[in-house]
């Protein structure tokens, strides 16, 4: 079941640069998309979300872009900071369902 | 800052034994969830719970699993007869509002079935 795909397992960037994390989905019924980040030995923490009626949502250094025609979303972190180093999960839900479908995660490393 | 707490942090059990994982959700939250992550795999939805009943469950959540809110604060996941493939990190989560996907997760309970 690969409804939400994060095809790159890891990304390494320099502090101050932009981090771009990508996510693809196959289920056209998904209408809400989220990014979670996870530090070792902790549970996932909600970061930012976007509804399918929007194509962009911004919260401080974090911006999520949604391209519905391509079934693709991305998370931009600008500027990246060493504290952003974590595993980032893309997740999606279908209207009316409480179930979140997660991607496999992507490990981001921000080097000082 | 309020947080979701889970106990135990790690439990080792023999195959066929019953296990209860406990969670204390954030106090003003009304919606409760269990997810699990098998090592190296995705975080998977197990069940959601609201108003003292299951509101949604996945195919994974078969008759071996049950959830309960025995009092005003705890939310438990019981696995009646554990199998090797139940070995995973189990995450409890809660939310104040339904449908936003903005869940607050606990740190997880690692279950190892031998």
PDB file of C-alpha atoms in Angstrom:
ATOM      1  CA  UNK A   1       0.000   0.000   0.000  1.00  0.00           C
ATOM      2  CA  UNK A   2       1.966   2.995  -1.297  1.00  0.00           C
ATOM      3  CA  UNK A   3      -0.662   5.700  -1.278  1.00  0.00           C
ATOM      4  CA  UNK A   4       1.808   8.236   0.123  1.00  0.00           C
ATOM      5  CA  UNK A   5       5.364   8.060  -1.126  1.00  0.00           C
ATOM      6  CA  UNK A   6       8.493   9.779   0.006  1.00  0.00           C
ATOM      7  CA  UNK A   7      10.980   8.527  -2.514  1.00  0.00           C
ATOM      8  CA  UNK A   8      14.131  10.011  -1.056  1.00  0.00           C
ATOM      9  CA  UNK A   9      15.150   8.453   2.249  1.00  0.00           C
ATOM     10  CA  UNK A  10      17.499  11.256   3.234  1.00  0.00           C
ATOM     11  CA  UNK A  11      18.625  14.796   2.514  1.00  0.00           C
ATOM     12  CA  UNK A  12      21.606  16.729   3.745  1.00  0.00           C
ATOM     13  CA  UNK A  13      21.811  20.544   3.517  1.00  0.00           C
ATOM     14  CA  UNK A  14      23.951  23.322   4.895  1.00  0.00           C
ATOM     15  CA  UNK A  15      22.664  25.582   7.637  1.00  0.00           C
ATOM     16  CA  UNK A  16      21.025  28.667   6.179  1.00  0.00           C
ATOM     17  CA  UNK A  17      20.151  27.015   2.865  1.00  0.00           C
ATOM     18  CA  UNK A  18      16.764  25.819   1.704  1.00  0.00           C
ATOM     19  CA  UNK A  19      15.568  22.269   2.423  1.00  0.00           C
ATOM     20  CA  UNK A  20      13.006  20.853   0.017  1.00  0.00           C
ATOM     21  CA  UNK A  21      11.246  17.653   1.003  1.00  0.00           C
ATOM     22  CA  UNK A  22       9.004  15.978  -1.539  1.00  0.00           C
ATOM     23  CA  UNK A  23       5.986  13.735  -1.281  1.00  0.00           C
ATOM     24  CA  UNK A  24       3.766  12.079  -3.883  1.00  0.00           C
ATOM     25  CA  UNK A  25       0.382  10.500  -3.424  1.00  0.00           C
ATOM     26  CA  UNK A  26      -1.815   8.253  -5.510  1.00  0.00           C
ATOM     27  CA  UNK A  27      -5.235   8.531  -3.879  1.00  0.00           C
ATOM     28  CA  UNK A  28      -7.147  11.370  -5.530  1.00  0.00           C
ATOM     29  CA  UNK A  29      -9.658  11.289  -2.663  1.00  0.00           C
ATOM     30  CA  UNK A  30      -7.097  12.713  -0.243  1.00  0.00           C
ATOM     31  CA  UNK A  31      -8.106  16.240   0.650  1.00  0.00           C
ATOM     32  CA  UNK A  32      -5.897  17.136   3.577  1.00  0.00           C
ATOM     33  CA  UNK A  33      -2.133  16.878   3.751  1.00  0.00           C
ATOM     34  CA  UNK A  34       0.223  17.260   6.659  1.00  0.00           C
ATOM     35  CA  UNK A  35       3.881  17.189   7.551  1.00  0.00           C
ATOM     36  CA  UNK A  36       5.114  15.755  10.798  1.00  0.00           C
ATOM     37  CA  UNK A  37       8.653  15.716  12.105  1.00  0.00           C
ATOM     38  CA  UNK A  38      10.109  13.170  14.446  1.00  0.00           C
ATOM     39  CA  UNK A  39      13.172  13.284  16.640  1.00  0.00           C
ATOM     40  CA  UNK A  40      14.729  10.029  17.917  1.00  0.00           C
ATOM     41  CA  UNK A  41      12.921   8.544  20.924  1.00  0.00           C
ATOM     42  CA  UNK A  42      10.007  10.941  20.496  1.00  0.00           C
ATOM     43  CA  UNK A  43       6.633  10.702  18.840  1.00  0.00           C
ATOM     44  CA  UNK A  44       5.842  12.550  15.614  1.00  0.00           C
ATOM     45  CA  UNK A  45       5.129  16.274  16.041  1.00  0.00           C
ATOM     46  CA  UNK A  46       2.722  18.134  13.784  1.00  0.00           C
ATOM     47  CA  UNK A  47       4.449  20.752  11.674  1.00  0.00           C
ATOM     48  CA  UNK A  48       2.176  22.182   9.005  1.00  0.00           C
ATOM     49  CA  UNK A  49      -0.842  21.206   6.937  1.00  0.00           C
ATOM     50  CA  UNK A  50      -2.651  22.159   3.774  1.00  0.00           C
ATOM     51  CA  UNK A  51      -6.153  21.611   2.517  1.00  0.00           C
ATOM     52  CA  UNK A  52      -6.729  20.505  -1.059  1.00  0.00           C
ATOM     53  CA  UNK A  53      -8.507  23.782  -1.797  1.00  0.00           C
ATOM     54  CA  UNK A  54      -5.215  25.624  -1.377  1.00  0.00           C
ATOM     55  CA  UNK A  55      -1.907  25.369  -3.170  1.00  0.00           C
ATOM     56  CA  UNK A  56       0.309  26.967  -0.564  1.00  0.00           C
ATOM     57  CA  UNK A  57       0.430  27.373   3.174  1.00  0.00           C
ATOM     58  CA  UNK A  58       3.133  29.201   5.050  1.00  0.00           C
ATOM     59  CA  UNK A  59       4.086  29.194   8.713  1.00  0.00           C
ATOM     60  CA  UNK A  60       7.289  31.003   9.550  1.00  0.00           C
ATOM     61  CA  UNK A  61      10.226  29.183   7.983  1.00  0.00           C
ATOM     62  CA  UNK A  62       7.992  26.361   6.749  1.00  0.00           C
ATOM     63  CA  UNK A  63       5.964  26.423   3.547  1.00  0.00           C
ATOM     64  CA  UNK A  64       4.002  23.574   2.057  1.00  0.00           C
ATOM     65  CA  UNK A  65       3.119  23.558  -1.636  1.00  0.00           C
ATOM     66  CA  UNK A  66       0.428  21.360  -3.130  1.00  0.00           C
ATOM     67  CA  UNK A  67       0.164  20.476  -6.811  1.00  0.00           C
ATOM     68  CA  UNK A  68      -3.067  18.521  -7.125  1.00  0.00           C
ATOM     69  CA  UNK A  69      -2.737  17.788 -10.829  1.00  0.00           C
ATOM     70  CA  UNK A  70       0.636  16.172 -10.209  1.00  0.00           C
ATOM     71  CA  UNK A  71      -0.470  14.656  -6.893  1.00  0.00           C
ATOM     72  CA  UNK A  72       2.629  16.131  -5.345  1.00  0.00           C
ATOM     73  CA  UNK A  73       3.407  18.198  -2.307  1.00  0.00           C
ATOM     74  CA  UNK A  74       6.594  19.634  -0.961  1.00  0.00           C
ATOM     75  CA  UNK A  75       7.827  21.164   2.241  1.00  0.00           C
ATOM     76  CA  UNK A  76      10.260  24.044   2.055  1.00  0.00           C
ATOM     77  CA  UNK A  77      12.308  25.038   5.077  1.00  0.00           C
ATOM     78  CA  UNK A  78      14.063  28.388   4.749  1.00  0.00           C
ATOM     79  CA  UNK A  79      16.519  28.994   6.262  1.00  0.00           C
ATOM     80  CA  UNK A  80      17.388  25.520   7.480  1.00  0.00           C
ATOM     81  CA  UNK A  81      18.767  25.221  10.995  1.00  0.00           C
ATOM     82  CA  UNK A  82      20.662  22.352  12.680  1.00  0.00           C
ATOM     83  CA  UNK A  83      17.667  21.872  15.010  1.00  0.00           C
ATOM     84  CA  UNK A  84      15.588  20.965  11.966  1.00  0.00           C
ATOM     85  CA  UNK A  85      17.540  17.718  11.667  1.00  0.00           C
ATOM     86  CA  UNK A  86      14.890  15.034  12.100  1.00  0.00           C
ATOM     87  CA  UNK A  87      12.806  12.527  10.175  1.00  0.00           C
ATOM     88  CA  UNK A  88       9.976  14.217   8.277  1.00  0.00           C
ATOM     89  CA  UNK A  89       6.780  12.370   7.464  1.00  0.00           C
ATOM     90  CA  UNK A  90       4.269  13.354   4.858  1.00  0.00           C
ATOM     91  CA  UNK A  91       0.704  12.288   5.699  1.00  0.00           C
ATOM     92  CA  UNK A  92      -2.709  12.548   4.081  1.00  0.00           C
ATOM     93  CA  UNK A  93      -6.324  11.983   4.944  1.00  0.00           C
ATOM     94  CA  UNK A  94      -9.484  11.431   2.976  1.00  0.00           C
ATOM     95  CA  UNK A  95     -12.604  13.515   3.594  1.00  0.00           C
ATOM     96  CA  UNK A  96     -14.557  12.262   6.576  1.00  0.00           C
ATOM     97  CA  UNK A  97     -11.891   9.791   7.639  1.00  0.00           C
ATOM     98  CA  UNK A  98      -9.861  10.187  10.800  1.00  0.00           C
ATOM     99  CA  UNK A  99      -7.157   7.914   9.463  1.00  0.00           C
ATOM    100  CA  UNK A 100      -3.846   9.483   8.515  1.00  0.00           C
ATOM    101  CA  UNK A 101      -1.865   7.667   5.828  1.00  0.00           C
ATOM    102  CA  UNK A 102       1.843   8.250   6.309  1.00  0.00           C
ATOM    103  CA  UNK A 103       4.798   8.107   3.993  1.00  0.00           C
ATOM    104  CA  UNK A 104       7.932   6.218   5.012  1.00  0.00           C
ATOM    105  CA  UNK A 105       9.697   9.343   6.158  1.00  0.00           C
ATOM    106  CA  UNK A 106      12.780  11.233   5.081  1.00  0.00           C
ATOM    107  CA  UNK A 107      15.759  11.969   7.276  1.00  0.00           C
ATOM    108  CA  UNK A 108      16.893  15.573   7.030  1.00  0.00           C
ATOM    109  CA  UNK A 109      20.339  16.519   8.258  1.00  0.00           C
ATOM    110  CA  UNK A 110      21.233  20.189   8.490  1.00  0.00           C
ATOM    111  CA  UNK A 111      24.959  20.676   8.831  1.00  0.00           C
ATOM    112  CA  UNK A 112      26.312  23.672  10.764  1.00  0.00           C
TER     113      UNK A 112
ATOM    114  CA  UNK B   1       3.143  22.309  27.698  1.00  0.00           C
ATOM    115  CA  UNK B   2       0.549  19.518  27.899  1.00  0.00           C
ATOM    116  CA  UNK B   3       1.671  16.229  26.436  1.00  0.00           C
ATOM    117  CA  UNK B   4       0.519  12.710  25.753  1.00  0.00           C
ATOM    118  CA  UNK B   5       2.232  10.199  28.016  1.00  0.00           C
ATOM    119  CA  UNK B   6       2.616   6.495  27.361  1.00  0.00           C
ATOM    120  CA  UNK B   7       3.616   3.561  29.528  1.00  0.00           C
ATOM    121  CA  UNK B   8       5.546   1.370  29.421  1.00  0.00           C
ATOM    122  CA  UNK B   9       8.269   2.795  27.221  1.00  0.00           C
ATOM    123  CA  UNK B  10       9.417  -0.722  26.392  1.00  0.00           C
ATOM    124  CA  UNK B  11       7.795  -4.092  27.006  1.00  0.00           C
ATOM    125  CA  UNK B  12       9.157  -7.502  26.188  1.00  0.00           C
ATOM    126  CA  UNK B  13       6.687 -10.364  26.141  1.00  0.00           C
ATOM    127  CA  UNK B  14       6.385 -13.956  25.054  1.00  0.00           C
ATOM    128  CA  UNK B  15       4.282 -14.876  22.038  1.00  0.00           C
ATOM    129  CA  UNK B  16       0.714 -15.631  23.070  1.00  0.00           C
ATOM    130  CA  UNK B  17       0.762 -13.357  26.107  1.00  0.00           C
ATOM    131  CA  UNK B  18      -1.631 -10.472  26.639  1.00  0.00           C
ATOM    132  CA  UNK B  19      -0.244  -6.969  26.622  1.00  0.00           C
ATOM    133  CA  UNK B  20      -1.817  -3.693  27.696  1.00  0.00           C
ATOM    134  CA  UNK B  21      -0.301  -0.427  26.571  1.00  0.00           C
ATOM    135  CA  UNK B  22      -1.402   2.662  28.427  1.00  0.00           C
ATOM    136  CA  UNK B  23      -1.775   6.258  27.397  1.00  0.00           C
ATOM    137  CA  UNK B  24      -2.813   9.453  29.105  1.00  0.00           C
ATOM    138  CA  UNK B  25      -4.063  11.847  26.421  1.00  0.00           C
ATOM    139  CA  UNK B  26      -4.048  15.619  26.786  1.00  0.00           C
ATOM    140  CA  UNK B  27      -6.796  16.435  29.252  1.00  0.00           C
ATOM    141  CA  UNK B  28      -9.135  18.560  27.119  1.00  0.00           C
ATOM    142  CA  UNK B  29      -8.813  16.366  24.027  1.00  0.00           C
ATOM    143  CA  UNK B  30     -11.775  14.299  22.926  1.00  0.00           C
ATOM    144  CA  UNK B  31     -10.386  12.163  20.113  1.00  0.00           C
ATOM    145  CA  UNK B  32      -7.904   9.379  20.700  1.00  0.00           C
ATOM    146  CA  UNK B  33      -5.856   7.220  18.390  1.00  0.00           C
ATOM    147  CA  UNK B  34      -3.390   4.362  18.244  1.00  0.00           C
ATOM    148  CA  UNK B  35      -0.812   4.078  15.492  1.00  0.00           C
ATOM    149  CA  UNK B  36       2.077   1.684  15.175  1.00  0.00           C
ATOM    150  CA  UNK B  37       5.388   1.596  13.345  1.00  0.00           C
ATOM    151  CA  UNK B  38       7.086  -1.677  12.643  1.00  0.00           C
ATOM    152  CA  UNK B  39      10.836  -1.202  12.441  1.00  0.00           C
ATOM    153  CA  UNK B  40      11.811   0.209   9.061  1.00  0.00           C
ATOM    154  CA  UNK B  41       8.229   0.621   7.924  1.00  0.00           C
ATOM    155  CA  UNK B  42       5.587   3.327   7.832  1.00  0.00           C
ATOM    156  CA  UNK B  43       3.563   4.659  10.701  1.00  0.00           C
ATOM    157  CA  UNK B  44       0.216   2.872  10.356  1.00  0.00           C
ATOM    158  CA  UNK B  45      -3.204   3.798  11.683  1.00  0.00           C
ATOM    159  CA  UNK B  46      -4.811   1.269  13.994  1.00  0.00           C
ATOM    160  CA  UNK B  47      -7.889   2.831  15.539  1.00  0.00           C
ATOM    161  CA  UNK B  48      -9.646   6.037  16.484  1.00  0.00           C
ATOM    162  CA  UNK B  49     -11.880   6.458  19.512  1.00  0.00           C
ATOM    163  CA  UNK B  50     -14.423   9.077  20.464  1.00  0.00           C
ATOM    164  CA  UNK B  51     -17.225   9.275  22.992  1.00  0.00           C
ATOM    165  CA  UNK B  52     -16.326   5.894  24.438  1.00  0.00           C
ATOM    166  CA  UNK B  53     -16.516   3.995  21.215  1.00  0.00           C
ATOM    167  CA  UNK B  54     -14.398   3.120  18.226  1.00  0.00           C
ATOM    168  CA  UNK B  55     -15.056   5.575  15.410  1.00  0.00           C
ATOM    169  CA  UNK B  56     -12.777   4.029  12.817  1.00  0.00           C
ATOM    170  CA  UNK B  57     -10.385   1.091  12.632  1.00  0.00           C
ATOM    171  CA  UNK B  58      -7.976  -0.346  10.121  1.00  0.00           C
ATOM    172  CA  UNK B  59      -7.683  -3.869   8.772  1.00  0.00           C
ATOM    173  CA  UNK B  60      -4.778  -4.406  11.155  1.00  0.00           C
ATOM    174  CA  UNK B  61      -7.081  -3.868  14.135  1.00  0.00           C
ATOM    175  CA  UNK B  62      -8.551  -7.354  14.255  1.00  0.00           C
ATOM    176  CA  UNK B  63     -10.203  -9.247  17.089  1.00  0.00           C
ATOM    177  CA  UNK B  64      -6.894  -9.563  18.915  1.00  0.00           C
ATOM    178  CA  UNK B  65      -6.901  -5.835  19.559  1.00  0.00           C
ATOM    179  CA  UNK B  66      -9.175  -3.799  21.781  1.00  0.00           C
ATOM    180  CA  UNK B  67      -9.199  -0.282  23.168  1.00  0.00           C
ATOM    181  CA  UNK B  68     -10.751   1.110  26.284  1.00  0.00           C
ATOM    182  CA  UNK B  69     -11.028   4.321  28.211  1.00  0.00           C
ATOM    183  CA  UNK B  70     -11.472   2.830  31.664  1.00  0.00           C
ATOM    184  CA  UNK B  71     -11.577   6.168  33.477  1.00  0.00           C
ATOM    185  CA  UNK B  72     -11.474   9.854  32.682  1.00  0.00           C
ATOM    186  CA  UNK B  73      -7.787   9.957  31.907  1.00  0.00           C
ATOM    187  CA  UNK B  74      -6.400   6.660  30.584  1.00  0.00           C
ATOM    188  CA  UNK B  75      -6.731   5.216  27.106  1.00  0.00           C
ATOM    189  CA  UNK B  76      -5.492   1.650  26.681  1.00  0.00           C
ATOM    190  CA  UNK B  77      -4.647  -0.697  23.839  1.00  0.00           C
ATOM    191  CA  UNK B  78      -4.870  -4.404  24.612  1.00  0.00           C
ATOM    192  CA  UNK B  79      -3.434  -7.150  22.470  1.00  0.00           C
ATOM    193  CA  UNK B  80      -4.983 -10.412  23.626  1.00  0.00           C
ATOM    194  CA  UNK B  81      -2.533 -12.965  22.296  1.00  0.00           C
ATOM    195  CA  UNK B  82       0.607 -11.391  20.925  1.00  0.00           C
ATOM    196  CA  UNK B  83       2.306 -12.601  17.761  1.00  0.00           C
ATOM    197  CA  UNK B  84       5.861 -12.031  16.600  1.00  0.00           C
ATOM    198  CA  UNK B  85       4.601  -9.599  13.966  1.00  0.00           C
ATOM    199  CA  UNK B  86       3.058  -7.397  16.665  1.00  0.00           C
ATOM    200  CA  UNK B  87       6.564  -6.242  17.554  1.00  0.00           C
ATOM    201  CA  UNK B  88       6.512  -2.512  16.833  1.00  0.00           C
ATOM    202  CA  UNK B  89       6.504   0.950  18.319  1.00  0.00           C
ATOM    203  CA  UNK B  90       2.963   1.828  19.331  1.00  0.00           C
ATOM    204  CA  UNK B  91       2.050   5.496  19.382  1.00  0.00           C
ATOM    205  CA  UNK B  92      -0.925   6.943  21.166  1.00  0.00           C
ATOM    206  CA  UNK B  93      -2.253  10.288  19.951  1.00  0.00           C
ATOM    207  CA  UNK B  94      -5.019  12.672  20.839  1.00  0.00           C
ATOM    208  CA  UNK B  95      -6.644  15.699  19.294  1.00  0.00           C
ATOM    209  CA  UNK B  96      -9.018  18.420  20.356  1.00  0.00           C
ATOM    210  CA  UNK B  97     -10.747  18.774  17.023  1.00  0.00           C
ATOM    211  CA  UNK B  98     -11.779  16.053  14.616  1.00  0.00           C
ATOM    212  CA  UNK B  99     -10.717  16.016  11.005  1.00  0.00           C
ATOM    213  CA  UNK B 100      -7.722  18.359  10.998  1.00  0.00           C
ATOM    214  CA  UNK B 101      -5.160  15.572  11.271  1.00  0.00           C
ATOM    215  CA  UNK B 102      -3.301  17.661  13.823  1.00  0.00           C
ATOM    216  CA  UNK B 103      -2.572  14.967  16.324  1.00  0.00           C
ATOM    217  CA  UNK B 104      -0.470  15.133  19.440  1.00  0.00           C
ATOM    218  CA  UNK B 105       1.575  11.963  19.727  1.00  0.00           C
ATOM    219  CA  UNK B 106       3.132  10.346  22.747  1.00  0.00           C
ATOM    220  CA  UNK B 107       6.711   9.120  22.744  1.00  0.00           C
ATOM    221  CA  UNK B 108       5.624   5.584  21.983  1.00  0.00           C
ATOM    222  CA  UNK B 109       5.727   2.182  23.634  1.00  0.00           C
ATOM    223  CA  UNK B 110       8.099  -0.308  22.101  1.00  0.00           C
ATOM    224  CA  UNK B 111       6.687  -3.814  22.140  1.00  0.00           C
ATOM    225  CA  UNK B 112       9.004  -6.744  21.545  1.00  0.00           C
ATOM    226  CA  UNK B 113       7.390 -10.165  21.153  1.00  0.00           C
ATOM    227  CA  UNK B 114       9.720 -13.138  21.516  1.00  0.00           C
TER     228      UNK B 114
END
